[in-house]
PDB file of C-alpha atoms in Angstrom:
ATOM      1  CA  UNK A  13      73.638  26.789   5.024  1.00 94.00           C
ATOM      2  CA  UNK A  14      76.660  25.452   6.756  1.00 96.00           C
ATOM      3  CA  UNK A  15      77.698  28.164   9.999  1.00 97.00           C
ATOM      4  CA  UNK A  16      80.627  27.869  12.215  1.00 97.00           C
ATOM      5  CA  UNK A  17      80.118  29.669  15.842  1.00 97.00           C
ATOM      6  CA  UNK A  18      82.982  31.349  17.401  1.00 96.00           C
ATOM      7  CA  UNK A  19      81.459  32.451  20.733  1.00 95.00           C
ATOM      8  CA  UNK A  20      82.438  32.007  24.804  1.00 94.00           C
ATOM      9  CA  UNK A  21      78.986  32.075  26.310  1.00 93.00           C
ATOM     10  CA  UNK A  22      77.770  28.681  26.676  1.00 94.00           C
ATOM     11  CA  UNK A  23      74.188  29.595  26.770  1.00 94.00           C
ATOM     12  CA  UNK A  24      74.285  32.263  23.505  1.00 93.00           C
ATOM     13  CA  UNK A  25      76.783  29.194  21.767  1.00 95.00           C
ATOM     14  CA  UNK A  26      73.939  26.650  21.959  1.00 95.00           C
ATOM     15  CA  UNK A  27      71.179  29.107  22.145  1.00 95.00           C
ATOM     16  CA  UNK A  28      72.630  30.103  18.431  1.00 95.00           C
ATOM     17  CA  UNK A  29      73.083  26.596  17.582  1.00 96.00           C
ATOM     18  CA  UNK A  30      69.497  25.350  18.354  1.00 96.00           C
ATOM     19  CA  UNK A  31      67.895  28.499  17.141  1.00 96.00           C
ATOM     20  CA  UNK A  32      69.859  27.997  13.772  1.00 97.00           C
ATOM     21  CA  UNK A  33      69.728  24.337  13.700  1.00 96.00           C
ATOM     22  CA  UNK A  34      65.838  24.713  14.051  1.00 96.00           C
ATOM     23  CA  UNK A  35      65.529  26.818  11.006  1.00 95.00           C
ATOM     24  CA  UNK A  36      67.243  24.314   8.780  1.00 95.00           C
ATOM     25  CA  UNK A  37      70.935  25.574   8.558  1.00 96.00           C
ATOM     26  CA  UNK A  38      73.501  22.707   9.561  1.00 97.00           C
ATOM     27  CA  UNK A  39      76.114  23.681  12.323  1.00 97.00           C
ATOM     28  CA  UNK A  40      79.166  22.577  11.564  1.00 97.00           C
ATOM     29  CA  UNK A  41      81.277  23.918  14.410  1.00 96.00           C
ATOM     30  CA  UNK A  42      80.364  25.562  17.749  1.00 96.00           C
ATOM     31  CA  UNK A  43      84.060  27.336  19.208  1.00 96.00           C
ATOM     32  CA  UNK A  44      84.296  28.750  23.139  1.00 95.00           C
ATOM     33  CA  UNK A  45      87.275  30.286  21.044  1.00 94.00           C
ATOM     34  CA  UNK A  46      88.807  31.568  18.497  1.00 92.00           C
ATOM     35  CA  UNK A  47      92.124  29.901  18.736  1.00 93.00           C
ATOM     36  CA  UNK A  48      90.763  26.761  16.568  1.00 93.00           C
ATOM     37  CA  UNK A  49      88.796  28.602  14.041  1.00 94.00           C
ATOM     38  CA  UNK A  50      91.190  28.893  11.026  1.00 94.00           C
ATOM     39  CA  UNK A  51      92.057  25.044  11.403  1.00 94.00           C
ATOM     40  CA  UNK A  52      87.970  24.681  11.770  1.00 95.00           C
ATOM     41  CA  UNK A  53      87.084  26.558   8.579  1.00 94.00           C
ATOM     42  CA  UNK A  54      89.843  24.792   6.702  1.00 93.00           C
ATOM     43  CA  UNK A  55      88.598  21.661   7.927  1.00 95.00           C
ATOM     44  CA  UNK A  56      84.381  21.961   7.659  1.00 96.00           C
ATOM     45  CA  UNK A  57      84.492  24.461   5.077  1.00 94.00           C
ATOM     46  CA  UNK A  58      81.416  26.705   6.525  1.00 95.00           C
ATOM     47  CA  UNK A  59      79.402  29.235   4.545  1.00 95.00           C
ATOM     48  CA  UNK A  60      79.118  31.798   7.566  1.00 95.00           C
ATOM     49  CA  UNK A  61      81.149  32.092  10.710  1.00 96.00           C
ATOM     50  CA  UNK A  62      79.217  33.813  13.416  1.00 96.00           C
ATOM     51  CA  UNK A  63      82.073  35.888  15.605  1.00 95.00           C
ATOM     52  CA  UNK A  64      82.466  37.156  18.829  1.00 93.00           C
ATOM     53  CA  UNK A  65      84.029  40.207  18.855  1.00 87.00           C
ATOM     54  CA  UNK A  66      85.608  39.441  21.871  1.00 85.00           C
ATOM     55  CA  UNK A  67      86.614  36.260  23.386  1.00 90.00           C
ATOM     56  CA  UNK A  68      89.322  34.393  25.706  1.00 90.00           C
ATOM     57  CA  UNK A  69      91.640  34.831  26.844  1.00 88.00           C
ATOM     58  CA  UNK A  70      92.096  38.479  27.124  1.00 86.00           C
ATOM     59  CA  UNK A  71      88.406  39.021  26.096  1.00 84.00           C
ATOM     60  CA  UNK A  72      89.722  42.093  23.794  1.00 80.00           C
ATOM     61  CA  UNK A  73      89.950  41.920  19.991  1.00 81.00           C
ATOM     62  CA  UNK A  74      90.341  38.205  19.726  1.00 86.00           C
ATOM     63  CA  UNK A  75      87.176  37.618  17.784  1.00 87.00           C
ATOM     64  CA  UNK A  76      88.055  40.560  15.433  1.00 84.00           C
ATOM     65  CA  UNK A  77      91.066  39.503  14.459  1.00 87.00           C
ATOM     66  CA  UNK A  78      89.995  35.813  13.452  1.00 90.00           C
ATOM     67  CA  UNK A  79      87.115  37.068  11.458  1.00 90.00           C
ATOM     68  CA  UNK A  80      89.812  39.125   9.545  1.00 87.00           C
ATOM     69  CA  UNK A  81      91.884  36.334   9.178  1.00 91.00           C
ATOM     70  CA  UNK A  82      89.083  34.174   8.370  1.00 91.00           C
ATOM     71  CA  UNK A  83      88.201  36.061   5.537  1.00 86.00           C
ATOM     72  CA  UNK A  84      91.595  36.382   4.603  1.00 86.00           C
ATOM     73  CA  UNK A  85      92.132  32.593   4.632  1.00 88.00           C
ATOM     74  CA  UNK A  86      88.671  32.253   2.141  1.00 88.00           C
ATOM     75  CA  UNK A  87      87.693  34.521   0.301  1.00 82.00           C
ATOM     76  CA  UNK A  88      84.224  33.219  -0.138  1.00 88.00           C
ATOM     77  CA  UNK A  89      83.440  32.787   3.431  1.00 92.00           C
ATOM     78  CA  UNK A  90      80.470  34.824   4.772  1.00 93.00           C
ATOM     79  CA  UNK A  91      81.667  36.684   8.180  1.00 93.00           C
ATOM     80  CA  UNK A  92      78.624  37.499  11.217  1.00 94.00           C
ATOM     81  CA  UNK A  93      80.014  39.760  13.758  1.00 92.00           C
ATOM     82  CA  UNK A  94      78.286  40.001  16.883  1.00 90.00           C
ATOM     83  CA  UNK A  95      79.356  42.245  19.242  1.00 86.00           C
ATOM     84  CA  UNK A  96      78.134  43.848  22.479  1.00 83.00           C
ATOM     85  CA  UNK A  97      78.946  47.430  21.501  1.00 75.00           C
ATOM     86  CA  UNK A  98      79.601  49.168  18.228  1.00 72.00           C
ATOM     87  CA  UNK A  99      83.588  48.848  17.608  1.00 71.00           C
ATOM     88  CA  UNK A 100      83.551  50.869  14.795  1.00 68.00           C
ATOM     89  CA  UNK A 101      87.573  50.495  14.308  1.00 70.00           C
ATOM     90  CA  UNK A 102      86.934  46.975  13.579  1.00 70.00           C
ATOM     91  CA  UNK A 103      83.723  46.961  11.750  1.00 73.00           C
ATOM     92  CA  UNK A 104      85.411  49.853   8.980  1.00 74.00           C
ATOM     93  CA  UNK A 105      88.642  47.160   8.705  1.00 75.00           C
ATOM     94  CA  UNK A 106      85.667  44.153   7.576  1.00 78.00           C
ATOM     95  CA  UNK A 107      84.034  46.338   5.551  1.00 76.00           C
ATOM     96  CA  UNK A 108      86.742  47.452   3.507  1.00 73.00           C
ATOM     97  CA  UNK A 109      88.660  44.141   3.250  1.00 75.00           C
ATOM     98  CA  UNK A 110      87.522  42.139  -0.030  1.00 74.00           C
ATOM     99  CA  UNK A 111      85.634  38.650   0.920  1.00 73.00           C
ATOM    100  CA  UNK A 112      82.700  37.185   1.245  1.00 77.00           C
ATOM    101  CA  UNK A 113      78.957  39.441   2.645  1.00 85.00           C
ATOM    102  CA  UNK A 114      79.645  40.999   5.989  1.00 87.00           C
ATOM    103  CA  UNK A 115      77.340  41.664   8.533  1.00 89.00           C
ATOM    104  CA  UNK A 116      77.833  43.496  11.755  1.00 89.00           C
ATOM    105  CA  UNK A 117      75.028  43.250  14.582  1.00 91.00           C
ATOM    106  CA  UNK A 118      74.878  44.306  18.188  1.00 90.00           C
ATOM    107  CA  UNK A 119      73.723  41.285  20.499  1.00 88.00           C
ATOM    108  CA  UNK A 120      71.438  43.729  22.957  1.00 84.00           C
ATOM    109  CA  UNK A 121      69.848  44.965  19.946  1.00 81.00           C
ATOM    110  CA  UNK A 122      68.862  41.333  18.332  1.00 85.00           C
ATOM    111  CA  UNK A 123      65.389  41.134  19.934  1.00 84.00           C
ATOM    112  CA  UNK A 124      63.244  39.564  16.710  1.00 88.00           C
ATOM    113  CA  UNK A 125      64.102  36.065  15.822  1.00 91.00           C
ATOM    114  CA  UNK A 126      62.634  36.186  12.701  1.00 92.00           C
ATOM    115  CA  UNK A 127      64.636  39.663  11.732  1.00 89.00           C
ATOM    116  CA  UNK A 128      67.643  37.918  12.801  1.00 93.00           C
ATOM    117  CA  UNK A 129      67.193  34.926  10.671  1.00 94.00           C
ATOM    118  CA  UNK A 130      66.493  36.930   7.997  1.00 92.00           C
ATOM    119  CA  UNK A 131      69.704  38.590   7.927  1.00 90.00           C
ATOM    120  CA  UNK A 132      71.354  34.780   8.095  1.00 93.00           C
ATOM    121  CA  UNK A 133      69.714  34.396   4.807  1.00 91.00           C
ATOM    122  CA  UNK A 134      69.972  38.067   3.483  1.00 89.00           C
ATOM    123  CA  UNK A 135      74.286  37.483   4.241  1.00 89.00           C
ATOM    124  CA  UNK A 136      73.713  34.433   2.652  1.00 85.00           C
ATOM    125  CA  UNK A 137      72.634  35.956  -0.631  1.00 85.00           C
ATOM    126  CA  UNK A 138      75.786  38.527  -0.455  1.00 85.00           C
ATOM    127  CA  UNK A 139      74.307  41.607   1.315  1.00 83.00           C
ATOM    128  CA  UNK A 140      75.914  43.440   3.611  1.00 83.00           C
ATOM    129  CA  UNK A 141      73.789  43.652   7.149  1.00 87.00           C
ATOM    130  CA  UNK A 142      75.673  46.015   9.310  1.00 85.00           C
ATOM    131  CA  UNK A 143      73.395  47.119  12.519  1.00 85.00           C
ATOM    132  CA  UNK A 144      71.738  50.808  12.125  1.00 81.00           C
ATOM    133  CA  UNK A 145      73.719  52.106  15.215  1.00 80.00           C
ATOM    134  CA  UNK A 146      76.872  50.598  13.540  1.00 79.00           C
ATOM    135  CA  UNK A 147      76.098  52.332  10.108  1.00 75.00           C
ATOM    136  CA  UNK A 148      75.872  55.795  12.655  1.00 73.00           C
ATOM    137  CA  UNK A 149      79.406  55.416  14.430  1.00 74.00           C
ATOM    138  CA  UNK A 150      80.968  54.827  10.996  1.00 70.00           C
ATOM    139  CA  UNK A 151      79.413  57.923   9.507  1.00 65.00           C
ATOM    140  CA  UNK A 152      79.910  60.301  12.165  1.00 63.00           C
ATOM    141  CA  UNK A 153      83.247  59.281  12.799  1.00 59.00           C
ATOM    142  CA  UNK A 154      83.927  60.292   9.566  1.00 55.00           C
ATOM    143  CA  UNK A 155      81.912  63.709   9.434  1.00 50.00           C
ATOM    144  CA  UNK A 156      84.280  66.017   9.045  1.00 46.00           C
ATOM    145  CA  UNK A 157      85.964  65.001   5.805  1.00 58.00           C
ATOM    146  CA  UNK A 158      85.090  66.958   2.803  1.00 64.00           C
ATOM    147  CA  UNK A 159      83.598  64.812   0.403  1.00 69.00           C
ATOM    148  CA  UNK A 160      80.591  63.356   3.093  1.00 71.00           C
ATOM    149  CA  UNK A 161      80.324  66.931   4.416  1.00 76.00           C
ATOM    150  CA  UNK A 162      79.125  67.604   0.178  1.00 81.00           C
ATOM    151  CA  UNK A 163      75.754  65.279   1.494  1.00 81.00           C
ATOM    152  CA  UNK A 164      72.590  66.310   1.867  1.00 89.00           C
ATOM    153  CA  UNK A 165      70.335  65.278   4.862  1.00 88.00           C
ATOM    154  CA  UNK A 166      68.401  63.611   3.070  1.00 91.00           C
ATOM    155  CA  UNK A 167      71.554  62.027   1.137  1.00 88.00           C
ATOM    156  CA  UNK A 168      73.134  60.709   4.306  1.00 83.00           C
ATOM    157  CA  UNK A 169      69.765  59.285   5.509  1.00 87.00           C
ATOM    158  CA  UNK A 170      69.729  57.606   2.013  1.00 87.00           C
ATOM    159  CA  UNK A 171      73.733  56.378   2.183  1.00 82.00           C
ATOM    160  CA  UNK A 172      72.747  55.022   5.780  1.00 80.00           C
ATOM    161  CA  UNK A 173      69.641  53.087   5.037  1.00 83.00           C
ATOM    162  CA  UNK A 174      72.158  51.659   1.293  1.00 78.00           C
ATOM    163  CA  UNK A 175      74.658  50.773   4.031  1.00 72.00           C
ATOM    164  CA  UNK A 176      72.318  48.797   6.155  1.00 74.00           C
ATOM    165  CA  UNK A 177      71.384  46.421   3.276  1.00 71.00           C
ATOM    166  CA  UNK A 178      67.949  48.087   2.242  1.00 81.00           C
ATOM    167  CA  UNK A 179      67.018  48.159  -1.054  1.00 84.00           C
ATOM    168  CA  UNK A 180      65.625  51.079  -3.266  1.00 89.00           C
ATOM    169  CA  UNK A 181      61.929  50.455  -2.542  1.00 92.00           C
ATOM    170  CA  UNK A 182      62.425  49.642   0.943  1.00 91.00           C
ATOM    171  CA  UNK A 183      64.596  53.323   1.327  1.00 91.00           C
ATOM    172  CA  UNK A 184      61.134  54.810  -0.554  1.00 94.00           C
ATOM    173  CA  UNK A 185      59.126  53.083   1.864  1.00 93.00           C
ATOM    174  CA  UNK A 186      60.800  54.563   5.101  1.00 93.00           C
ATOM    175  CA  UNK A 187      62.057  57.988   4.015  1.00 94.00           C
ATOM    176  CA  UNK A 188      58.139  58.223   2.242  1.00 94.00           C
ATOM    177  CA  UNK A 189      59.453  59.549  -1.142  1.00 94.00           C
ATOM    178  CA  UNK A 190      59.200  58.028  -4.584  1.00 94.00           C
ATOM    179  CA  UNK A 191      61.311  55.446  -5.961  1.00 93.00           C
ATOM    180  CA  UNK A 192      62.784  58.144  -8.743  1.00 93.00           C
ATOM    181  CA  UNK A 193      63.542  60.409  -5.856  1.00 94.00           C
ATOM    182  CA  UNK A 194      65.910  57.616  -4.426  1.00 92.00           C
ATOM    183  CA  UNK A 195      67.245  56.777  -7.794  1.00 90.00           C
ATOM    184  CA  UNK A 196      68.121  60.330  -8.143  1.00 93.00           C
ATOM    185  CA  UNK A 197      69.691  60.455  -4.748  1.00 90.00           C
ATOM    186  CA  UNK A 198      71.703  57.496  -4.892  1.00 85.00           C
ATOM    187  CA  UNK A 199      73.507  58.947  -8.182  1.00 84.00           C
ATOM    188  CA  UNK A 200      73.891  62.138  -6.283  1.00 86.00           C
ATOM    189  CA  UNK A 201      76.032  60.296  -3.087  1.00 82.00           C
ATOM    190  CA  UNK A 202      78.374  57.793  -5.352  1.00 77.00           C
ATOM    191  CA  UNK A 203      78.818  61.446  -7.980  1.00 79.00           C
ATOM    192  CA  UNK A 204      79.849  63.459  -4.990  1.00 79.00           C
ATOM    193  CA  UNK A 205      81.951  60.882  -3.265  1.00 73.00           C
ATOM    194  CA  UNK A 206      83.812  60.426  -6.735  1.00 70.00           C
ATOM    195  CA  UNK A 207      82.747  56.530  -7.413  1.00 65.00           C
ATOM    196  CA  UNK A 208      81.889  54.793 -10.560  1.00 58.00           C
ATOM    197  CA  UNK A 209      78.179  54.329 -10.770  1.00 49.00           C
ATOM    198  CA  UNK A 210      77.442  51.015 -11.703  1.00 48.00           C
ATOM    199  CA  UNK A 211      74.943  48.457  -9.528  1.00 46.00           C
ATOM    200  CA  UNK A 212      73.403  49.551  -6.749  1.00 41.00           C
ATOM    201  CA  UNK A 213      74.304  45.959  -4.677  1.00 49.00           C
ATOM    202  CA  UNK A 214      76.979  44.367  -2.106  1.00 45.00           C
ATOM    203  CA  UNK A 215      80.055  46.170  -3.594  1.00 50.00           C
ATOM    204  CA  UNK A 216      78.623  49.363  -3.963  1.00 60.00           C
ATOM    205  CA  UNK A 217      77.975  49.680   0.122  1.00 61.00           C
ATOM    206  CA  UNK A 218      81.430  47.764   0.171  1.00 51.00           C
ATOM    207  CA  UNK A 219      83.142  50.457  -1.754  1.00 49.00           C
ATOM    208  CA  UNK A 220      80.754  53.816   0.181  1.00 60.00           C
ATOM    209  CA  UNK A 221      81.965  52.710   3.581  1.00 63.00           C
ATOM    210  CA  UNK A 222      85.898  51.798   2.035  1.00 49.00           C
ATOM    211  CA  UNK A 223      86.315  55.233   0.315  1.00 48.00           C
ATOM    212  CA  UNK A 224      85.007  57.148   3.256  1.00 53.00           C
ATOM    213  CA  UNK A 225      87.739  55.344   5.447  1.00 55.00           C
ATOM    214  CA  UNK A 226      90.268  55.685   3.065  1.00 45.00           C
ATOM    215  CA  UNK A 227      89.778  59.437   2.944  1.00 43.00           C
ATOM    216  CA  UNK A 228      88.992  59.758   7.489  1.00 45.00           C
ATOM    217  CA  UNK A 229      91.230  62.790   8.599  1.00 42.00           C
ATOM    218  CA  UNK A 230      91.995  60.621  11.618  1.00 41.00           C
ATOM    219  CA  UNK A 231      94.132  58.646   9.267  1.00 38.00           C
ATOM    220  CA  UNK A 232      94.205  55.097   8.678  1.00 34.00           C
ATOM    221  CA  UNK A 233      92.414  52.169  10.929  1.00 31.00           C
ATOM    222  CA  UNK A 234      95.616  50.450  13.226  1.00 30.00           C
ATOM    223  CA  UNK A 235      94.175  46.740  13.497  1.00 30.00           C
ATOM    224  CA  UNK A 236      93.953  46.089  17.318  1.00 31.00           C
ATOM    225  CA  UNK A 237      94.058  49.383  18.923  1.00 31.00           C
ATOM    226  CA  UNK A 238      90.676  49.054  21.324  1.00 33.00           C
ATOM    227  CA  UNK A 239      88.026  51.803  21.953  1.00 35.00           C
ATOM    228  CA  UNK A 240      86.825  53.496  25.775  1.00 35.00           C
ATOM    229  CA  UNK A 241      88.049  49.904  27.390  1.00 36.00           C
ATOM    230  CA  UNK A 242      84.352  48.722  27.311  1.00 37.00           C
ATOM    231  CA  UNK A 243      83.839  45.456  27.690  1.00 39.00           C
ATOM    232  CA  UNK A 244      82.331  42.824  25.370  1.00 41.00           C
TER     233      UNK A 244
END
């Protein structure tokens, strides 16, 4: 796979690069910045862009913002967020935009090579990856509006684990229940939150997390409003 790297850290740049490079995948690009990226997709025409969240100069929502307009500019391009905390404005705005798979992980919680180079490959083959902490934030931000608060327990444990990527016998596995029982739960969530229920794949986590931000009380997401001024 061909991956651009949009990231200011020298060390986690090449450290990404090597570590990548190692496991066959052919770097194409390696940014301290995001202020060449659009001219470097256009240019190398990468499968994945792995983003910063934040980067020079004002080390705020630069990152965010290119990955947006990344996926913007094409529509096929695969988008890897890393970030250093959960900036659940931003990750909602990915999610719902239409493009290519998304993923969304937190950098202090990456401690498994091989897990993380198995999301490279699971983003590659159009899942979404969003980090388990991530998935959280987005849910709970949006726990008061009436159509999640129709879940289940058990149904928001099951829309979580759909959200992070997992697949119906890997959901049986962890939440020990039978592969009907998830079936059955699965049509519960998309009935009560009023979607069509077609495949259970990419679009359908695509279209969970888009409806539930659609429908927030807080109102729609503002693109580059920033969140507790933490850092990256």
């Amino acid at each position: 796979m061909r991956i651009l790297i949009v990231e200011d850290s020298v060390l986690l740049r090449e450290g990404l690069s090597r570590l990548l490079s190692d496991a066959g995948h052919e770097i194409v690009g390696a940014l301290p910045d995001a202020s060449r990226a659009l001219q470097e997709v256009e240019d190398t025409d990468p499968d994945l862009a792995i983003v910063d969240v934040r980067l020079p100069p004002t080390f705020t929502d630069e990152g965010i913002h290119a990955a947006l307009a990344l996926r913007q500019q094409d529509s096929k391009l695969a988008v890897l967020v890393l970030s250093q905390y959960v900036e659940e404005r931003y990750a909602s705005d990915l999610i719902a935009q239409p493009g290519g798979a998304i993923g969304y992980l937190l950098k202090d919680r990456v401690t498994d090579v091989t897990e993380f180079l198995e999301s490279i490959d699971r983003i590659r083959e159009g899942a979404t990856v969003l980090d388990p902490e991530v998935v959280a934030q987005l849910l709970t931000r949006r726990s008061r509006d009436e159509k999640l608060m129709r879940l289940t327990d058990r149904e928001r444990a099951v829309l979580s684990l759909i959200a992070e990527g997992k697949s119906n016998g890997a959901i049986s596995r962890l939440l020990f229940v039978s592969a009907g029982a998830v079936e059955k739960h699965i049509t519960s969530i998309f009935s009560k939150l009023g979607l069509e229920q077609d495949d259970i794949g990419n679009r359908r986590v695509l279209a969970v997390l888009a409806h539930i931000d659609a429908t927030s009380p807080q109102g729609p997401i503002v693109p580059g409003s920033q969140q507790n001024g933490s850092n990256r």
